[in-house]
Coordinates of N, CA and C in Angstrom, one line a residue:
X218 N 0.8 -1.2 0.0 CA 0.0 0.0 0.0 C 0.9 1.2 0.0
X219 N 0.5 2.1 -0.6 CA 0.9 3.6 -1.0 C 0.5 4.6 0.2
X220 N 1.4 5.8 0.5 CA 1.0 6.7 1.5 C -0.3 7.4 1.2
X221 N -0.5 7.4 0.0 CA -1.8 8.0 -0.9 C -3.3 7.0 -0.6
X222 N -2.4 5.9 -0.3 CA -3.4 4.6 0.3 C -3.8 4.6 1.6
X223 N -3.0 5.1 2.3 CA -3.5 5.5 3.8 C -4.1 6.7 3.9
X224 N -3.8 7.4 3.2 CA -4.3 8.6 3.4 C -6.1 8.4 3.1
X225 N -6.2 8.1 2.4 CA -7.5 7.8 1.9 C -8.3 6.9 3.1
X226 N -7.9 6.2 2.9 CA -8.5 5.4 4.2 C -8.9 6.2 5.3
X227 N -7.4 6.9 6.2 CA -7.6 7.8 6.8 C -9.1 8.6 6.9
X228 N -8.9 9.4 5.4 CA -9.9 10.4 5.2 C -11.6 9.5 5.5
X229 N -11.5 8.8 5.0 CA -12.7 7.6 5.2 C -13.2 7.3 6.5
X230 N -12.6 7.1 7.4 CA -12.5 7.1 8.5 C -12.9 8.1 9.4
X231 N -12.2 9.1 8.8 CA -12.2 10.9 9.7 C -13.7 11.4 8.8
X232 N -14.1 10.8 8.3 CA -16.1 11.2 7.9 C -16.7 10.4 8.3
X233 N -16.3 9.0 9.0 CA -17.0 8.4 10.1 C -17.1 8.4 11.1
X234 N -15.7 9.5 11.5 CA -15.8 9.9 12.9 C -16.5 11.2 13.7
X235 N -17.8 11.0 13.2 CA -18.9 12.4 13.2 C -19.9 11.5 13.6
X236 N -21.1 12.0 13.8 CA -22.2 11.3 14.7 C -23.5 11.8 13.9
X237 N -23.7 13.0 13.4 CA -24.3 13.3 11.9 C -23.9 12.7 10.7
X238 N -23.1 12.2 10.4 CA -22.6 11.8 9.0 C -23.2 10.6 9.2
X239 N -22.6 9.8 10.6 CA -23.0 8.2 10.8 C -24.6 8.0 10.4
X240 N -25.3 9.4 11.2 CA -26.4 9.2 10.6 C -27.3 9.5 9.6
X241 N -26.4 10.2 8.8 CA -26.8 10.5 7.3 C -26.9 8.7 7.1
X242 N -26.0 8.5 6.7 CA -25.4 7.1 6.1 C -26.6 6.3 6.9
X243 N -27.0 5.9 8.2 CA -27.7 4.9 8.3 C -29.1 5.4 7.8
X244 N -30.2 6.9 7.5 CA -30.8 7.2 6.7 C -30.6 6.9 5.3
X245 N -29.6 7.0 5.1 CA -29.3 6.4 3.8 C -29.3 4.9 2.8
X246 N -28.9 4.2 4.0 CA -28.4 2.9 3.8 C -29.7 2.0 3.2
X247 N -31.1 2.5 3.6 CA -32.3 1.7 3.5 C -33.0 2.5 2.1
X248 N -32.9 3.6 1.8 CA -33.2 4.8 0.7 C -32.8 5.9 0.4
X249 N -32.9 6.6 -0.8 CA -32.3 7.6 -1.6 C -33.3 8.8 -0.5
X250 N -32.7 9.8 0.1 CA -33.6 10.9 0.6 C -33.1 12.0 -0.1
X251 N -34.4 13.0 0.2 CA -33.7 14.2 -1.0 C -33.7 15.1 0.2
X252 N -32.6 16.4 0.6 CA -32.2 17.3 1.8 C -33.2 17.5 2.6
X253 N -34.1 18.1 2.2 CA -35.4 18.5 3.3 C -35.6 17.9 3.9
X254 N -35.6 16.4 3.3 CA -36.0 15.5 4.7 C -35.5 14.7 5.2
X255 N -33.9 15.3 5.2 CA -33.1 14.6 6.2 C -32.9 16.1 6.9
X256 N -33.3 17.3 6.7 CA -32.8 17.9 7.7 C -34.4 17.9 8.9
X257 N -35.0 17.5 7.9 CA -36.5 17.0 9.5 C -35.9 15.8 10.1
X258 N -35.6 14.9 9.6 CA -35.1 13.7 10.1 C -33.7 13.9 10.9
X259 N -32.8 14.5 10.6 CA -31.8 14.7 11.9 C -31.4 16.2 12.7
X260 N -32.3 17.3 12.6 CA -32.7 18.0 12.8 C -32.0 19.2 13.0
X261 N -31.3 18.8 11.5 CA -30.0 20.0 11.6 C -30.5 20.8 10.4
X262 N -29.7 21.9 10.4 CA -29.9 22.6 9.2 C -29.4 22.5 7.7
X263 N -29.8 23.2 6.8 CA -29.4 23.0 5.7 C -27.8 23.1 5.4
X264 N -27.5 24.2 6.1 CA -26.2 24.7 5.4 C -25.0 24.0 6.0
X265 N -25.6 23.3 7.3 CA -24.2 22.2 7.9 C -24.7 20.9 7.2
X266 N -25.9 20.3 7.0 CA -26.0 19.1 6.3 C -25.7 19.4 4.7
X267 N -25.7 20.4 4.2 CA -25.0 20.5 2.9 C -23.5 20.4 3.0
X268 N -23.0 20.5 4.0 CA -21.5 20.3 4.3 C -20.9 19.3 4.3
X269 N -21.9 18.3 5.5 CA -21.6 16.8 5.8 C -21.5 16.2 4.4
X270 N -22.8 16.1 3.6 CA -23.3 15.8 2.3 C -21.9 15.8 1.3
X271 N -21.7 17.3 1.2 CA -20.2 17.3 0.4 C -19.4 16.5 0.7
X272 N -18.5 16.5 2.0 CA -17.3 15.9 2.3 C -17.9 14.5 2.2
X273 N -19.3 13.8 2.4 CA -19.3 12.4 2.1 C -19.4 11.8 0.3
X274 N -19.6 13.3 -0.5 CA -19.6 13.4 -2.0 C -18.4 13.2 -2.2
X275 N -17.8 14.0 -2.3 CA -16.5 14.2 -1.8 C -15.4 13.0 -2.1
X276 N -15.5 11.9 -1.3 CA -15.1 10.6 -1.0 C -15.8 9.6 -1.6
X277 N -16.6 9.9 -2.2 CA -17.2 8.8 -3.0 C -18.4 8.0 -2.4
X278 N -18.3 8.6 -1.0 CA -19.2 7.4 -0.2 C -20.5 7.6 -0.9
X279 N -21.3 8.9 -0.9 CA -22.5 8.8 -1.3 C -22.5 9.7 -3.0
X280 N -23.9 9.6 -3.6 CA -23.8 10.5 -4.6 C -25.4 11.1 -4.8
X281 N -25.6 11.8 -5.8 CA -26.6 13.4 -5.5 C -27.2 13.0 -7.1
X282 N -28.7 13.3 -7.0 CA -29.5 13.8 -8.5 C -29.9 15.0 -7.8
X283 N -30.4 15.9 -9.3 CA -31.5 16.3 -8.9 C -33.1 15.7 -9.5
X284 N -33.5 16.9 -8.6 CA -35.7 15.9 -9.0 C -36.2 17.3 -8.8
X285 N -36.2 18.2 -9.7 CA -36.5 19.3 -9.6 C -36.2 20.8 -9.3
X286 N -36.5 20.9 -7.8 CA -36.0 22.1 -7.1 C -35.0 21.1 -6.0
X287 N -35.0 19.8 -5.8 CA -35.1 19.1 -4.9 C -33.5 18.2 -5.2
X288 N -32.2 17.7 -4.0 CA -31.5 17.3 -4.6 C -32.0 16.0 -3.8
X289 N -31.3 15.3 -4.4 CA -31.7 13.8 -3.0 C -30.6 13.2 -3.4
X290 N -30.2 12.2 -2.1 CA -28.9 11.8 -2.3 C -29.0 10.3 -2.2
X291 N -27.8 9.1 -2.1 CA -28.1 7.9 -2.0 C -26.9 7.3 -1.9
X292 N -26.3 6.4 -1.3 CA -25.4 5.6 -1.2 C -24.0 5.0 -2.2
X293 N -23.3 5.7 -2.9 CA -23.0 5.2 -4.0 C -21.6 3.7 -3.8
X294 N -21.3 4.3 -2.7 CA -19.9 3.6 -2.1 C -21.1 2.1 -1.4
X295 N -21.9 1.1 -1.6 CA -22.4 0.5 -0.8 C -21.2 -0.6 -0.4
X296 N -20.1 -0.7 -0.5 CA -19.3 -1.1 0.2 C -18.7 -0.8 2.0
X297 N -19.3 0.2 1.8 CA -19.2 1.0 3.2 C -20.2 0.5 4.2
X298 N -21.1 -0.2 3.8 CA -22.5 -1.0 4.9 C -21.5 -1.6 5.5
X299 N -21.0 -2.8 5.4 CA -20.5 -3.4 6.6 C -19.5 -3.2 7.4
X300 N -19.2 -2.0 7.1 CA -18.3 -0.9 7.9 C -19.0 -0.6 9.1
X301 N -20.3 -0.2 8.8 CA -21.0 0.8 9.7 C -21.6 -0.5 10.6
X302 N -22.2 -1.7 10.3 CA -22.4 -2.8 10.8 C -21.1 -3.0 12.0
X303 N -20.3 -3.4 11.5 CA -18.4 -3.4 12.0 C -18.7 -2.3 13.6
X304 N -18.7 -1.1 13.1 CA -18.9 -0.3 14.2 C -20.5 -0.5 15.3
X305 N -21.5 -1.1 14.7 CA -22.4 -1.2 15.6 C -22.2 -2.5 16.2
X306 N -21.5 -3.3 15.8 CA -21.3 -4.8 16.8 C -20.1 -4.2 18.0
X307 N -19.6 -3.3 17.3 CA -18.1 -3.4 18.3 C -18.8 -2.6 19.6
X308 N -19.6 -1.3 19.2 CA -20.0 -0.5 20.5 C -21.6 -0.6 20.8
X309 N -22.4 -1.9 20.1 CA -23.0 -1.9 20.7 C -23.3 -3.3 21.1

């Protein structure tokens, strides 16, 4: 592996180590939601969940349409499920 190889990982990692992101991703994991209603569903606002959103664009983990006025997002990385599984056996 390459330092460019760890680094990545790393970065992978350091967007799982957020407690909003985790829960983007587990809203995400079951369906495609479009922003509005994941900011009712985690009860944050637009302009920091458009943040999370990027940096998990960003990485590949998730990816974006749009549907009008409306963006909605969805899981593109589904490799990353049994990551998130991984961490709910370990802590819970």
């Amino acid at each position: 592996m390459t330092s460019a190889d760890f680094t990545r990982e790393s970065d992978m990692l350091k967007a799982l180590a957020n407690p909003t992101r985790l829960n983007i991703l587990e809203i995400l994991k079951e369906n495609e939601q479009c922003v509005k209603a994941m900011e009712e569903l985690l009860e944050v606002g637009q302009s920091a969940l458009s943040q999370h959103l990027a940096l998990l664009r960003h990485l590949g983990i998730v990816d974006c349409r749009r549907e009008g006025m409306n963006v909605c997002y969805s899981i593109r990385n589904r490799d990353i499920l049994p990551v998130l599984e991984i961490i709910k056996e370990v802590f819970y």
